[in-house]
Coordinates of N, CA and C and ligand atoms in Angstrom, one line a residue:
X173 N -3.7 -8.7 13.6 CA -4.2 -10.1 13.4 C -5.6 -10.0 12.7
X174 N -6.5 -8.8 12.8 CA -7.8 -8.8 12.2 C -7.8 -8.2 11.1
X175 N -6.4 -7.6 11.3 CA -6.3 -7.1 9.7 C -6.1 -8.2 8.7
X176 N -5.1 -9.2 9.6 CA -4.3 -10.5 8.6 C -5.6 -11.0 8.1
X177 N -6.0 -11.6 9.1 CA -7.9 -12.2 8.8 C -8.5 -11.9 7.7
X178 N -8.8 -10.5 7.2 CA -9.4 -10.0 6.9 C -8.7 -9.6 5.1
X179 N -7.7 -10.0 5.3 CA -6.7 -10.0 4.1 C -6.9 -11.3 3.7
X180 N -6.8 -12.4 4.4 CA -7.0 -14.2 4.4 C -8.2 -14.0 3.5
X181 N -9.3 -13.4 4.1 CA -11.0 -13.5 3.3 C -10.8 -12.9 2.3
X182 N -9.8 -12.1 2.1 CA -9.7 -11.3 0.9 C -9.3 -12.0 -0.7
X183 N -8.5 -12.6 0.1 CA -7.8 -13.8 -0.9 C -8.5 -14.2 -1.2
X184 N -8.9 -15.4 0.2 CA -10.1 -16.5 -0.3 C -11.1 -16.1 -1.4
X185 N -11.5 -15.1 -0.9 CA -12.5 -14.8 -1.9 C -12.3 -14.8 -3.3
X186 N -11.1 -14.0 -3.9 CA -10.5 -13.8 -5.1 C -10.2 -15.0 -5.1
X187 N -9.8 -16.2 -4.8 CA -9.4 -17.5 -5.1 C -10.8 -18.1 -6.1
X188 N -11.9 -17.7 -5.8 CA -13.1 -18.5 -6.7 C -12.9 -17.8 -7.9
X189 N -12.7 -16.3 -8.4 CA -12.7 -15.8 -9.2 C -11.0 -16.4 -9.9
X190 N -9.8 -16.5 -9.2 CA -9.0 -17.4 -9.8 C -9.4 -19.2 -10.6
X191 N -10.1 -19.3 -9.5 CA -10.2 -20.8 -10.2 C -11.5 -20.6 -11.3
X192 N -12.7 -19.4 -11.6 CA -13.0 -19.2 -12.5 C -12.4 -19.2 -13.8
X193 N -11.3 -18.5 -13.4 CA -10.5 -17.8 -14.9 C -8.9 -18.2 -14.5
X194 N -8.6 -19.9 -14.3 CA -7.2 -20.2 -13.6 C -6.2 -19.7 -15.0
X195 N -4.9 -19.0 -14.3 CA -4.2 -18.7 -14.8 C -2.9 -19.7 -14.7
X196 N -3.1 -20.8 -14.5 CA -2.3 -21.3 -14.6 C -1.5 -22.0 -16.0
X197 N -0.5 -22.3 -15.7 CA 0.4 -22.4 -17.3 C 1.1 -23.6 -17.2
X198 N 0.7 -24.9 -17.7 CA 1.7 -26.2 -17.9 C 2.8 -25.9 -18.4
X199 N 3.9 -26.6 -17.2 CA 5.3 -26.5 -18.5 C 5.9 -27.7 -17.7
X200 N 6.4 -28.1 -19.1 CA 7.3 -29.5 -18.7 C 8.9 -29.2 -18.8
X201 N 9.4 -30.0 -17.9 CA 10.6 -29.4 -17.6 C 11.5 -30.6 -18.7
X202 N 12.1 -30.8 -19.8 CA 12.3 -31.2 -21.2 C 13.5 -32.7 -20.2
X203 N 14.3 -32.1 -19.6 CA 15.5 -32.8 -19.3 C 14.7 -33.9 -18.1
X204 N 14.0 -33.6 -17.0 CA 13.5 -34.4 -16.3 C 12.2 -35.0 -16.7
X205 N 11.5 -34.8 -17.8 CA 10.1 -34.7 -17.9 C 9.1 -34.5 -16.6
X206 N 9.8 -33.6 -15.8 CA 8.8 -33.2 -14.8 C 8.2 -32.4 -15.3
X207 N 6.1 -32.4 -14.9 CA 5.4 -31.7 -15.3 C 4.6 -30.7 -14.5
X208 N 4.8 -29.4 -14.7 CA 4.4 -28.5 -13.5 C 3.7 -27.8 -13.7
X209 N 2.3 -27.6 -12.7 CA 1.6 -26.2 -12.9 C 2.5 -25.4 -12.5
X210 N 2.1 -24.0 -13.2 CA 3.4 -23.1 -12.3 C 2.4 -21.5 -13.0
X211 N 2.4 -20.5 -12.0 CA 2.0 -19.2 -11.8 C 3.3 -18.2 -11.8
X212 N 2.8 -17.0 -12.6 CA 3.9 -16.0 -12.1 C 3.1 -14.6 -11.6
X213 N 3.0 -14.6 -10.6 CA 2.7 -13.8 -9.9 C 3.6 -12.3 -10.3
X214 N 4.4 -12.1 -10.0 CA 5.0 -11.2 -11.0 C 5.9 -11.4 -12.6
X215 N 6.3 -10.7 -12.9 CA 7.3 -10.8 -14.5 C 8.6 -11.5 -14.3
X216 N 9.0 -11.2 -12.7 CA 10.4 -11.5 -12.4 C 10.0 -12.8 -11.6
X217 N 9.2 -13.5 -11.3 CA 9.1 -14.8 -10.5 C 8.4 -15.7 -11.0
X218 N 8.3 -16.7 -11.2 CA 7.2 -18.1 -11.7 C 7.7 -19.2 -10.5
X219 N 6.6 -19.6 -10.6 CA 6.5 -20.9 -9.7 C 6.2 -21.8 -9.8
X220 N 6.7 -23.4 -9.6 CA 6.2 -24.5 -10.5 C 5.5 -25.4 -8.8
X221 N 4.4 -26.1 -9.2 CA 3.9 -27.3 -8.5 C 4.2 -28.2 -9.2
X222 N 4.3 -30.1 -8.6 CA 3.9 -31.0 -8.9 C 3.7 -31.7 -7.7
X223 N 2.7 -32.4 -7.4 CA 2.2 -32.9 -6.8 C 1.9 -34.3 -6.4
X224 N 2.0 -35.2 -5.2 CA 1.8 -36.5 -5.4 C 0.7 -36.6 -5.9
X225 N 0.2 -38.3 -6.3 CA -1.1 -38.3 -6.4 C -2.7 -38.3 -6.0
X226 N -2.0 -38.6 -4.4 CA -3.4 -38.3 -3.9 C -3.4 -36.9 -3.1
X227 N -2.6 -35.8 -3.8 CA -2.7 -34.7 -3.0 C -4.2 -34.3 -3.0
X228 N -4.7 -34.5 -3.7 CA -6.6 -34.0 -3.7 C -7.3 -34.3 -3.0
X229 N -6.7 -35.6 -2.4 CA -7.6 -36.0 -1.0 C -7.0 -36.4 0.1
X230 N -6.0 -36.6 -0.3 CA -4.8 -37.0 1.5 C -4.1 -35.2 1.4
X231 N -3.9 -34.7 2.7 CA -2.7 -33.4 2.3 C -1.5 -33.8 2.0
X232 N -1.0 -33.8 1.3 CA 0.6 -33.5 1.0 C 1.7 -32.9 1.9
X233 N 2.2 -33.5 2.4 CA 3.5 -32.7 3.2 C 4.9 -32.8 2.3
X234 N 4.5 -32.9 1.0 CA 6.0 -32.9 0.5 C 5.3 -32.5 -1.1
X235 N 6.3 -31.7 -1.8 CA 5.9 -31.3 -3.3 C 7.6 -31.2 -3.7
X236 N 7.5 -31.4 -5.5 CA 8.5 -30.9 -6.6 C 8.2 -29.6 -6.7
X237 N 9.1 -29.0 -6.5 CA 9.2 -27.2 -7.2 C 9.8 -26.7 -8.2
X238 N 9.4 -26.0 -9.0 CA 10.4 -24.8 -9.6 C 10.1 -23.5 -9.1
X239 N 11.4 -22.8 -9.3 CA 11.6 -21.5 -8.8 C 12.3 -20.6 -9.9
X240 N 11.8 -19.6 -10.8 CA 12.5 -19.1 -11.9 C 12.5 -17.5 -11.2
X241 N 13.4 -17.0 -11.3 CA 13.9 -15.7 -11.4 C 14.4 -15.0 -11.7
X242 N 14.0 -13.4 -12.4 CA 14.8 -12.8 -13.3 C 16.0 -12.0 -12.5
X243 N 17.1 -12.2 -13.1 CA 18.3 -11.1 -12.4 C 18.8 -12.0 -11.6
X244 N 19.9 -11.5 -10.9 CA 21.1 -12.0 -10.0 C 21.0 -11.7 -8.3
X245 N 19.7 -11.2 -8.6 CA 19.6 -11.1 -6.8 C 19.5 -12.4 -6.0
X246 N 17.5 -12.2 -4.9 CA 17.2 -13.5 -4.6 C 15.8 -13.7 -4.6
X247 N 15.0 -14.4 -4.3 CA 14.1 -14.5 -4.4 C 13.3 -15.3 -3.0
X248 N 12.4 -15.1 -3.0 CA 11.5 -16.4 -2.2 C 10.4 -16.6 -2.4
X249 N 10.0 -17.7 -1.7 CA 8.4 -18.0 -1.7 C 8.0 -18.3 -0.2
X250 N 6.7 -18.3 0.3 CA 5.9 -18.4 1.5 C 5.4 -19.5 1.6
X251 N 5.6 -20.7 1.9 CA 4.3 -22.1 1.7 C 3.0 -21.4 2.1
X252 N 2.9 -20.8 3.1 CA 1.9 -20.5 3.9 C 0.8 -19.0 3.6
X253 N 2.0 -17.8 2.7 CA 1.2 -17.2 1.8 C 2.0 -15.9 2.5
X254 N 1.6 -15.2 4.2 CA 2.3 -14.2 4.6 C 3.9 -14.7 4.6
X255 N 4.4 -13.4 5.0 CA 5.8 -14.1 5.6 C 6.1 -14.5 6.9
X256 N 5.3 -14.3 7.8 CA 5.7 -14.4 9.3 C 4.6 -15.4 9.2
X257 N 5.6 -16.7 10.1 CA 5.5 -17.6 11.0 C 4.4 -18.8 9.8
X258 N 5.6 -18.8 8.3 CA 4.9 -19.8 7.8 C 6.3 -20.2 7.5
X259 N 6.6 -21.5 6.3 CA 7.7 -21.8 6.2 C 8.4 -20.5 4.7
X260 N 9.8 -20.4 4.4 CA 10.0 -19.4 3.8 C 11.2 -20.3 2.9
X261 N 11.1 -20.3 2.1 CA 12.4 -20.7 0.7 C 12.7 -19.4 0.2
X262 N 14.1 -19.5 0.4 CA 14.8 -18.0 0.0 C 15.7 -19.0 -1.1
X263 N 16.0 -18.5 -2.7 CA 16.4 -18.6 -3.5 C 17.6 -17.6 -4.0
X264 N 18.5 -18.1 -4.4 CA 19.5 -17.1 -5.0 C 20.7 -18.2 -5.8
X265 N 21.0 -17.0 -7.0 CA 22.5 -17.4 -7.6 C 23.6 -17.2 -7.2
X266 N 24.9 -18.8 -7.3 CA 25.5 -18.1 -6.6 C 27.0 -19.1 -7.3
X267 N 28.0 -18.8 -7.8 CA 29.0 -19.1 -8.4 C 28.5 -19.8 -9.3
X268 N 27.4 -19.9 -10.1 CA 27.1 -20.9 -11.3 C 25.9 -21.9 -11.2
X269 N 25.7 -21.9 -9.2 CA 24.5 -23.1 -9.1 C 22.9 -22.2 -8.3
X270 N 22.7 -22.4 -8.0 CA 21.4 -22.3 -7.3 C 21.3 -22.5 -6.0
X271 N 21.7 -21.8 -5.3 CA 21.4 -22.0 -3.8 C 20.2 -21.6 -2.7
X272 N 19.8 -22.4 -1.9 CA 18.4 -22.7 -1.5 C 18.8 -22.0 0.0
X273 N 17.8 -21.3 1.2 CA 17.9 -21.3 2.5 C 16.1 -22.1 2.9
X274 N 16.1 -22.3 3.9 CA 14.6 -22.4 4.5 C 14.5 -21.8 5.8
X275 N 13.9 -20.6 5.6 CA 14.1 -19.6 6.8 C 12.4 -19.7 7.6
X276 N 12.7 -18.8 8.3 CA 11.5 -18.3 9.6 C 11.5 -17.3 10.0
X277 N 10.1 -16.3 9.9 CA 10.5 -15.3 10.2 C 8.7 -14.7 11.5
X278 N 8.9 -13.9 12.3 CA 8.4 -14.1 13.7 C 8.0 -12.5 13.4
X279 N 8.4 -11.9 12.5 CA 8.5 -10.1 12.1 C 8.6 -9.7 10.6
X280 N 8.8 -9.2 10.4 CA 9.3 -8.3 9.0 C 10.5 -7.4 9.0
X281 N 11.1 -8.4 9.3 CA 13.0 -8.2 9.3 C 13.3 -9.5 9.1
X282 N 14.6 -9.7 8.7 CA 15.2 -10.8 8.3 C 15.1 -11.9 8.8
X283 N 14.8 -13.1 8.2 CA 14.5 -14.1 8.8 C 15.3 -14.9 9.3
X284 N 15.7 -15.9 10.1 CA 16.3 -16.4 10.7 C 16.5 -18.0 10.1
X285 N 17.3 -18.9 10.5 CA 17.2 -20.0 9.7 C 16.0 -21.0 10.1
X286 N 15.4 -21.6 9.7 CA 14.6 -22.2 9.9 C 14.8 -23.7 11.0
X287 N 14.3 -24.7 11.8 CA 15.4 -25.6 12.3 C 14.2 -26.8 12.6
X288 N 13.0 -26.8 11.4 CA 12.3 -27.6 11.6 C 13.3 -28.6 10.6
X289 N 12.4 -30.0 10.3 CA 12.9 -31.2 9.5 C 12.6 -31.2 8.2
X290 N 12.8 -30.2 7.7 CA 12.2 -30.0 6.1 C 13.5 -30.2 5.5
X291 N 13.3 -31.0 4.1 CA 14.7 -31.4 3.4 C 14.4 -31.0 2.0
X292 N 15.5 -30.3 1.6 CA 15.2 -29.8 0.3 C 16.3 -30.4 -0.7
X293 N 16.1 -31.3 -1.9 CA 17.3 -31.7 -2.6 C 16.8 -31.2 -3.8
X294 N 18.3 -31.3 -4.4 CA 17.2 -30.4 -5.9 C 17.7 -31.7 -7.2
X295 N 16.7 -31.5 -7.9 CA 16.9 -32.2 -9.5 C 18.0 -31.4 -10.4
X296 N 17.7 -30.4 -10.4 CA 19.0 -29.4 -11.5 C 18.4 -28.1 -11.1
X297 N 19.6 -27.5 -11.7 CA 19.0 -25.9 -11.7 C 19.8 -25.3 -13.1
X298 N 19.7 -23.7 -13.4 CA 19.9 -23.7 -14.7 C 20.4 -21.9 -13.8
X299 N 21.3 -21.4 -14.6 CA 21.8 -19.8 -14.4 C 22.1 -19.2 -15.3
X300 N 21.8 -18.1 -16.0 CA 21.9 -17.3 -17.5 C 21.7 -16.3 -17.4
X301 N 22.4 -15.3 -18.5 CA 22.6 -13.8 -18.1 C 21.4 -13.4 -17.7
X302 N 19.8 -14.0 -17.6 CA 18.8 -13.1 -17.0 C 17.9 -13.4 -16.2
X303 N 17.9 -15.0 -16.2 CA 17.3 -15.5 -15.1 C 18.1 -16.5 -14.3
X304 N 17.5 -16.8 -13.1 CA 18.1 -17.9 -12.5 C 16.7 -19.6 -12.0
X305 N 17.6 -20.2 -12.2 CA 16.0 -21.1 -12.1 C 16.4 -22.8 -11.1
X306 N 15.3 -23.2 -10.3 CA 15.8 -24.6 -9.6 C 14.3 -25.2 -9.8
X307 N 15.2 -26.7 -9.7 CA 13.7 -28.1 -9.5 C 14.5 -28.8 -8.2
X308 N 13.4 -28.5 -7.1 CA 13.6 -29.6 -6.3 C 12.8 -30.0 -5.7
X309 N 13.0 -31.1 -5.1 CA 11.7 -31.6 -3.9 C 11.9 -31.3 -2.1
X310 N 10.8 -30.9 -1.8 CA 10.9 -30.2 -0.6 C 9.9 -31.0 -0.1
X311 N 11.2 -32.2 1.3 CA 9.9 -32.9 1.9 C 9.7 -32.2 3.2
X312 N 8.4 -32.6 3.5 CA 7.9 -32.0 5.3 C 7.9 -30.7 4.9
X313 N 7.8 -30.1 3.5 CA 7.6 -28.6 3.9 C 6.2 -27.9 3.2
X314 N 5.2 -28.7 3.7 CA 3.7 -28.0 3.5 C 3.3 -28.4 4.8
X315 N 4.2 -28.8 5.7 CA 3.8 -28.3 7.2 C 5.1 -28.1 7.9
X316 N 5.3 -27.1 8.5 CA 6.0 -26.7 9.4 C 6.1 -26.4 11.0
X317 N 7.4 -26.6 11.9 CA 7.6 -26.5 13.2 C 8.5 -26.1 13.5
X318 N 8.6 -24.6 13.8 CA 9.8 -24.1 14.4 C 9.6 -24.0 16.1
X319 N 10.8 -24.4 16.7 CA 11.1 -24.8 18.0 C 9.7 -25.4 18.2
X320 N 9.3 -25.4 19.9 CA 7.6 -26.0 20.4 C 6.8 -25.9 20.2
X321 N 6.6 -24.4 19.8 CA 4.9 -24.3 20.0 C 4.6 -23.9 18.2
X322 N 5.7 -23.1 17.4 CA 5.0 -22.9 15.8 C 4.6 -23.6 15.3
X323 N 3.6 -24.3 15.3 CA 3.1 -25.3 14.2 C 2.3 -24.7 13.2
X324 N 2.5 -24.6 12.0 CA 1.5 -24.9 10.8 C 1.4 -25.6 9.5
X325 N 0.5 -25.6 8.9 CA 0.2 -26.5 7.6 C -0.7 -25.8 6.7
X326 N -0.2 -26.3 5.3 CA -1.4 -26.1 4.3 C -1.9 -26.9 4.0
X327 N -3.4 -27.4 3.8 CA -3.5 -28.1 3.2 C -4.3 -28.9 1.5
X328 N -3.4 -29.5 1.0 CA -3.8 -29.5 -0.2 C -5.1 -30.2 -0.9
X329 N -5.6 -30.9 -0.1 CA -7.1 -31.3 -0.2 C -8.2 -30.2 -0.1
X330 N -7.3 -29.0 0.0 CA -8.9 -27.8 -0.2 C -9.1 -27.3 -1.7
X331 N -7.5 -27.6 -2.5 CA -8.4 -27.4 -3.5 C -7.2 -26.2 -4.2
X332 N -6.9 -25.2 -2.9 CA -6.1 -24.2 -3.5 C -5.0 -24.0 -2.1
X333 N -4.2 -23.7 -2.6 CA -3.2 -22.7 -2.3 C -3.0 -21.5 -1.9
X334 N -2.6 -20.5 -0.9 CA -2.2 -19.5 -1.0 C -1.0 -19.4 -0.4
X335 N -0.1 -19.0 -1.7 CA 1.4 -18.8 -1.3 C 2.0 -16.9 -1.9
X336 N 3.1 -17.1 -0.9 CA 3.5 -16.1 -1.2 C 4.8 -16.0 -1.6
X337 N 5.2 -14.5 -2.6 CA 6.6 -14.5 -3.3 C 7.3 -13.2 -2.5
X338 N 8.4 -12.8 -2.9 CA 9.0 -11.9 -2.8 C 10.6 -12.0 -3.7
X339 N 10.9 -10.6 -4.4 CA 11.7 -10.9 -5.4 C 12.6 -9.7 -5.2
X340 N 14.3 -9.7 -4.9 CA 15.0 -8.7 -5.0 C 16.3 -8.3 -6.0
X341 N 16.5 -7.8 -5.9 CA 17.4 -7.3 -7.3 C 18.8 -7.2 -6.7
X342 N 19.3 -7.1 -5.6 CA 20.1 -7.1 -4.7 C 20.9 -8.3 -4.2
X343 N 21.9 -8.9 -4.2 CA 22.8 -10.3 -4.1 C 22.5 -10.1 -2.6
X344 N 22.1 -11.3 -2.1 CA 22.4 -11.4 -0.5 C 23.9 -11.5 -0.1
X345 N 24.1 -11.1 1.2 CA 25.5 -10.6 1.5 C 26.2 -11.7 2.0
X346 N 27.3 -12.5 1.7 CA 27.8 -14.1 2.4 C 26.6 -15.2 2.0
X347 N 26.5 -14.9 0.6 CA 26.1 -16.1 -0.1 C 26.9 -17.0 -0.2
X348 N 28.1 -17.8 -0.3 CA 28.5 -18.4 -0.1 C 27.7 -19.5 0.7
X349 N 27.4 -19.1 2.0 CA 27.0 -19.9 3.3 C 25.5 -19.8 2.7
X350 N 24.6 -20.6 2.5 CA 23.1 -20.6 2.7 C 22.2 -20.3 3.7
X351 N 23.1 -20.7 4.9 CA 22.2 -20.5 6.2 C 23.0 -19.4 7.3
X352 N 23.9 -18.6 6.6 CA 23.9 -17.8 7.4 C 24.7 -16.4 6.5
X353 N 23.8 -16.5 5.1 CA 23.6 -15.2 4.8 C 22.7 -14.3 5.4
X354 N 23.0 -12.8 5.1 CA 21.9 -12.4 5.0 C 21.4 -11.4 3.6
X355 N 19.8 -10.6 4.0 CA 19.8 -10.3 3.0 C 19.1 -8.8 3.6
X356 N 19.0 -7.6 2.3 CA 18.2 -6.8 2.5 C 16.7 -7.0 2.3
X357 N 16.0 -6.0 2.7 CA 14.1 -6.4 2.7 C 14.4 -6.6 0.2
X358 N 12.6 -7.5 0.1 CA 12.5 -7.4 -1.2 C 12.4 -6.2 -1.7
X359 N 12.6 -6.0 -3.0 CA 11.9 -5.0 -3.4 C 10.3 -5.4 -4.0
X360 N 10.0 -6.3 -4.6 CA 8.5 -6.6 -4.4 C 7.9 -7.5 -4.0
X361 N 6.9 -7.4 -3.1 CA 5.9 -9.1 -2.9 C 4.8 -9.3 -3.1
X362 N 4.1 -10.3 -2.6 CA 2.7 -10.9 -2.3 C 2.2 -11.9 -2.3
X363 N 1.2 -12.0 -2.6 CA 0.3 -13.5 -2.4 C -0.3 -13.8 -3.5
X364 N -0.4 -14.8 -3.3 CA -1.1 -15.2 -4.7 C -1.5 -16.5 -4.7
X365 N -2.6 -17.0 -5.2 CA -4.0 -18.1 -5.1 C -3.2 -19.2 -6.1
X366 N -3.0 -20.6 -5.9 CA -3.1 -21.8 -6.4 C -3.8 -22.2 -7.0
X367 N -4.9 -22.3 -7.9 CA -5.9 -24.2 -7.8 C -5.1 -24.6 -7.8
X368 N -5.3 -25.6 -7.2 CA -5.3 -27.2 -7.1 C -5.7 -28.2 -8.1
X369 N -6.1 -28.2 -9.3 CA -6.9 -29.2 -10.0 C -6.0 -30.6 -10.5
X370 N -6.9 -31.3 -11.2 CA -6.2 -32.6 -11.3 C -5.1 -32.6 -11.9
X371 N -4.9 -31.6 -12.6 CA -3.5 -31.3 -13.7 C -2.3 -31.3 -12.7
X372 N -2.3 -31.1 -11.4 CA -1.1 -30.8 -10.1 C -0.8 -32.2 -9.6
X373 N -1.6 -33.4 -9.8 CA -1.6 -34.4 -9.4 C -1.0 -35.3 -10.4
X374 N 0.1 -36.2 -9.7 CA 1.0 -37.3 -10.9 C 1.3 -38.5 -10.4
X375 N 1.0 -39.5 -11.4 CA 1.1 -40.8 -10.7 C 2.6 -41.1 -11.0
X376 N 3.6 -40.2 -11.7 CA 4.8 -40.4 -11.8 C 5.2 -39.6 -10.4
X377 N 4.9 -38.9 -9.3 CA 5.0 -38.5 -8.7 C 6.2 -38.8 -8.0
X378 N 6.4 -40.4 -7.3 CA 7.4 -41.0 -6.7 C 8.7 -41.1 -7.0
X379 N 8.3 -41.9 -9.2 CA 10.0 -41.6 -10.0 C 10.4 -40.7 -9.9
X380 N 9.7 -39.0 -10.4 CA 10.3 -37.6 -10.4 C 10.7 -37.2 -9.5
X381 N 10.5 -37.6 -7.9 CA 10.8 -37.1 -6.7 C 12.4 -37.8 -6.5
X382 N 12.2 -39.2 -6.8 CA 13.7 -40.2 -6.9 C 14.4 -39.2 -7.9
X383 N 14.2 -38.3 -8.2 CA 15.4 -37.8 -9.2 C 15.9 -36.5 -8.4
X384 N 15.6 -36.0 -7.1 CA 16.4 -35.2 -6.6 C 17.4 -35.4 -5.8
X385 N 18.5 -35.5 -6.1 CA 19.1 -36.4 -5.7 C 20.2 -35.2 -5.5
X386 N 20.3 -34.2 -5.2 CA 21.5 -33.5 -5.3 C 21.6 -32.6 -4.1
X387 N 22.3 -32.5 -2.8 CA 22.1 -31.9 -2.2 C 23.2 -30.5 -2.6
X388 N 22.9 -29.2 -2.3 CA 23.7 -28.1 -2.9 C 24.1 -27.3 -1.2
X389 N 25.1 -27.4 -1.0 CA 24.9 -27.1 0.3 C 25.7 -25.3 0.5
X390 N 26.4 -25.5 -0.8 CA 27.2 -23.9 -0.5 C 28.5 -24.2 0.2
X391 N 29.1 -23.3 0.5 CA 30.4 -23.5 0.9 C 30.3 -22.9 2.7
X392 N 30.1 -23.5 3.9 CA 29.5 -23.1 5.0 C 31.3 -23.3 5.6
Ligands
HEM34 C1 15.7 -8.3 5.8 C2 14.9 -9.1 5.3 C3 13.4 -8.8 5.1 C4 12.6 -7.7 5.4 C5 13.1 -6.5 6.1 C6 11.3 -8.0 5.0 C7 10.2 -7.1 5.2 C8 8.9 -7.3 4.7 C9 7.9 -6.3 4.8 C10 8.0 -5.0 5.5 C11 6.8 -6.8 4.2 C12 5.4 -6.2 4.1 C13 5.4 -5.4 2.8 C14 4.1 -4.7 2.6 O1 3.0 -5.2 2.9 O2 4.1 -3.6 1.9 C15 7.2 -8.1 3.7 C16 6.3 -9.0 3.0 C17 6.7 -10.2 2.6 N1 7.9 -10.9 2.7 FE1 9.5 -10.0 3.6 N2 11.2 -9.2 4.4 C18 12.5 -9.8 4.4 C19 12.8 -11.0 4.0 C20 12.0 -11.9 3.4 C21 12.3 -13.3 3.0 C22 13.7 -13.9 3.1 C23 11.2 -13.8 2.5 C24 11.0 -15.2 1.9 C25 12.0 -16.0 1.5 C26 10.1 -12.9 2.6 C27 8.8 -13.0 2.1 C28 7.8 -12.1 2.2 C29 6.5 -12.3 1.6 C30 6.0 -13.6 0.9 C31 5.8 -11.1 1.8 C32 4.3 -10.9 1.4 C33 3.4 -11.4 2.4 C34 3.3 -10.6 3.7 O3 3.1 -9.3 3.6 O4 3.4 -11.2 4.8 N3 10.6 -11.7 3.2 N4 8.5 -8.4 4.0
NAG35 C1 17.4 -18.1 -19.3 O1 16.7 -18.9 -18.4 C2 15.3 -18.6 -18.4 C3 14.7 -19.4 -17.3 O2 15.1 -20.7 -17.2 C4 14.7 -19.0 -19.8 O3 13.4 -18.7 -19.8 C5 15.5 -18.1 -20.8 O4 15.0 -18.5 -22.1 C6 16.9 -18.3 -20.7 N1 17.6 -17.4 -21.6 C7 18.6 -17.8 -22.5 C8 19.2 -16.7 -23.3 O5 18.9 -19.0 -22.6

C-alpha cells in the first residue's frame, strides 16, 4: 500500500509536467461526429474521452469512450488507473463485433465479473486486419461498487485523470460469452495521466450519448 501511495505521488506529480506539455490528440469520430480527447499510452492502445458538460465542476459518473487496438487479442483499461479494486473494461474482437466485459479484480490474477450497476452500450465499433476499435457510453462507471464495502470514484472536477491500460496479443479463451471468459495476464501495461481541459467538455454531450443505443451482449 505505501508503495501504491507512493506510485499515486508519482503520477501525480508527472501529471503537472503532462498538462505542461498535454499530449493529447482531438479526433472526431466522422460517422457519429463524436469528438474525443483521446491518448495512446502505448502504439498498440488509444483512448478516447468525451465528456458531459459540466464535467469540470460537477464529477461525472458517466463518459463516451473509444477504445482502439492493435491485433486480435484484448485489451483494457482501469477507470481508477491500478488494476485492483478500481473499475476494469476488458475489450476484445470477436466474430466481426467488438465485445465489452466490466470486471473486478481484488489481486493480479484474473479478474472476476464485475456486479456493480454500470451500463455500457456502444455507438459502433469497427474490426480490420490490424486493429480493433469501439464508441460507447459507460454510465455509473467513474464510480464504482463491488458487493458492500468496495466503493470508489474518480473524480473529474480535479482536472485530470489517472487511468490505466493493458494490452494482449492473445484471444481470450470463450469469448463468445463476455462475462465468463477468461483471459491470460497482458503482455503490456500502465498508467497514464488525463487533463481534463475544456476541450473534454460538450454541450452536445446528451445527443451523442442518445446515440448508444446498441447493446452487444455475445452469445452467453
Ligand atoms: C489473468 C489475468 C490477469 C493477470 C494475471 C494480471 C496480472 C497483472 C500484474 C502481475 C500486473 C502488474 C505488472 C507489473 O507491475 O509489472 C498487472 C497490471 C495491470 N493490469 Fe492486470 N492482469 C490480468 C488481467 C487484467 C485485466 C482483465 C485488466 C483490465 C481490463 C488488467 C489491467 C491491468 C492494469 C491497468 C495494470 C497496470 C496498473 C497496475 O499495475 O495495477 N489486468 N496485471
Ligand atoms: C483499421 O482500423 C484502425 C483503427 O480504427 C484505423 O486506424 C486503420 O486505418 C484501419 N486500417 C484499414 C486498413 O482500414
Amino acid at each position: 500500500m505505501k508503495f501504491f501511495t507512493s506510485l499515486l505521488l508519482a503520477v501525480q506529480a508527472g501529471i503537472h509536467c503532462a498538462l505542461a506539455q498535454d499530449d493529447t490528440v482531438i479526433y472526431t469520430d466522422k460517422a457519429s461526429g463524436i469528438v474525443f480527447n483521446t491518448w495512446a499510452p502505448s502504439p498498440s492502445v488509444t483512448v478516447g474521452l468525451a465528456l458531459p458538460s459540466n464535467a469540470l465542476t460537477t464529477d461525472a459518473t458517466e463518459f463516451i469512450g473509444m477504445i482502439t487496438c492493435q491485433g486480435k487479442g484484448w485489451c483494457g483499461v482501469s477507470m481508477g488507473g491500478g488494476m485492483n479494486e478500481n473499475l476494469l473494461l476488458l475489450v476484445y474482437p470477436q466474430d466481426g463485433a467488438v465485445l465489452t466485459s466490466l470486471r473486478w479484480a481484488e489481486n493480479y490474477q484474473l479478474p472476476g465479473v464485475y456486479t456493480g450497476d454500470a451500463k455500457l452500450t456502444q455507438v459502433s465499433s469497427t474490426v480490420n486486419s490490424t486493429h480493433y476499435s469501439v464508441i460507447f457510453r459507460c454510465k455509473n462507471c467513474f464510480q464504482w461498487q463491488q458487493g458492500t464495502s468496495e466503493v470508489g470514484k474518480v473524480s473529474t472536477s480535479e482536472g485530470y485523470l489517472v487511468l490505466g491500460w493493458c494490452f494482449a496479443t492473445a484471444s481470450p479463451s470463450g469469448g463468445s460469452c463476455p462475462n465468463t471468459l477468461t483471459v491470460q495476464q497482458h503482455a503490456t501495461q500502465g498508467l497514464f495521466a488525463a487533463p481534463l481541459t475544456d476541450a473534454v467538455v460538450h454541450s452536445e454531450y446528451s445527443a451523442w450519448a442518445a446515440k448508444a443505443t446498441l447493446v452487444v451482449t455475445g452469445k452467453c
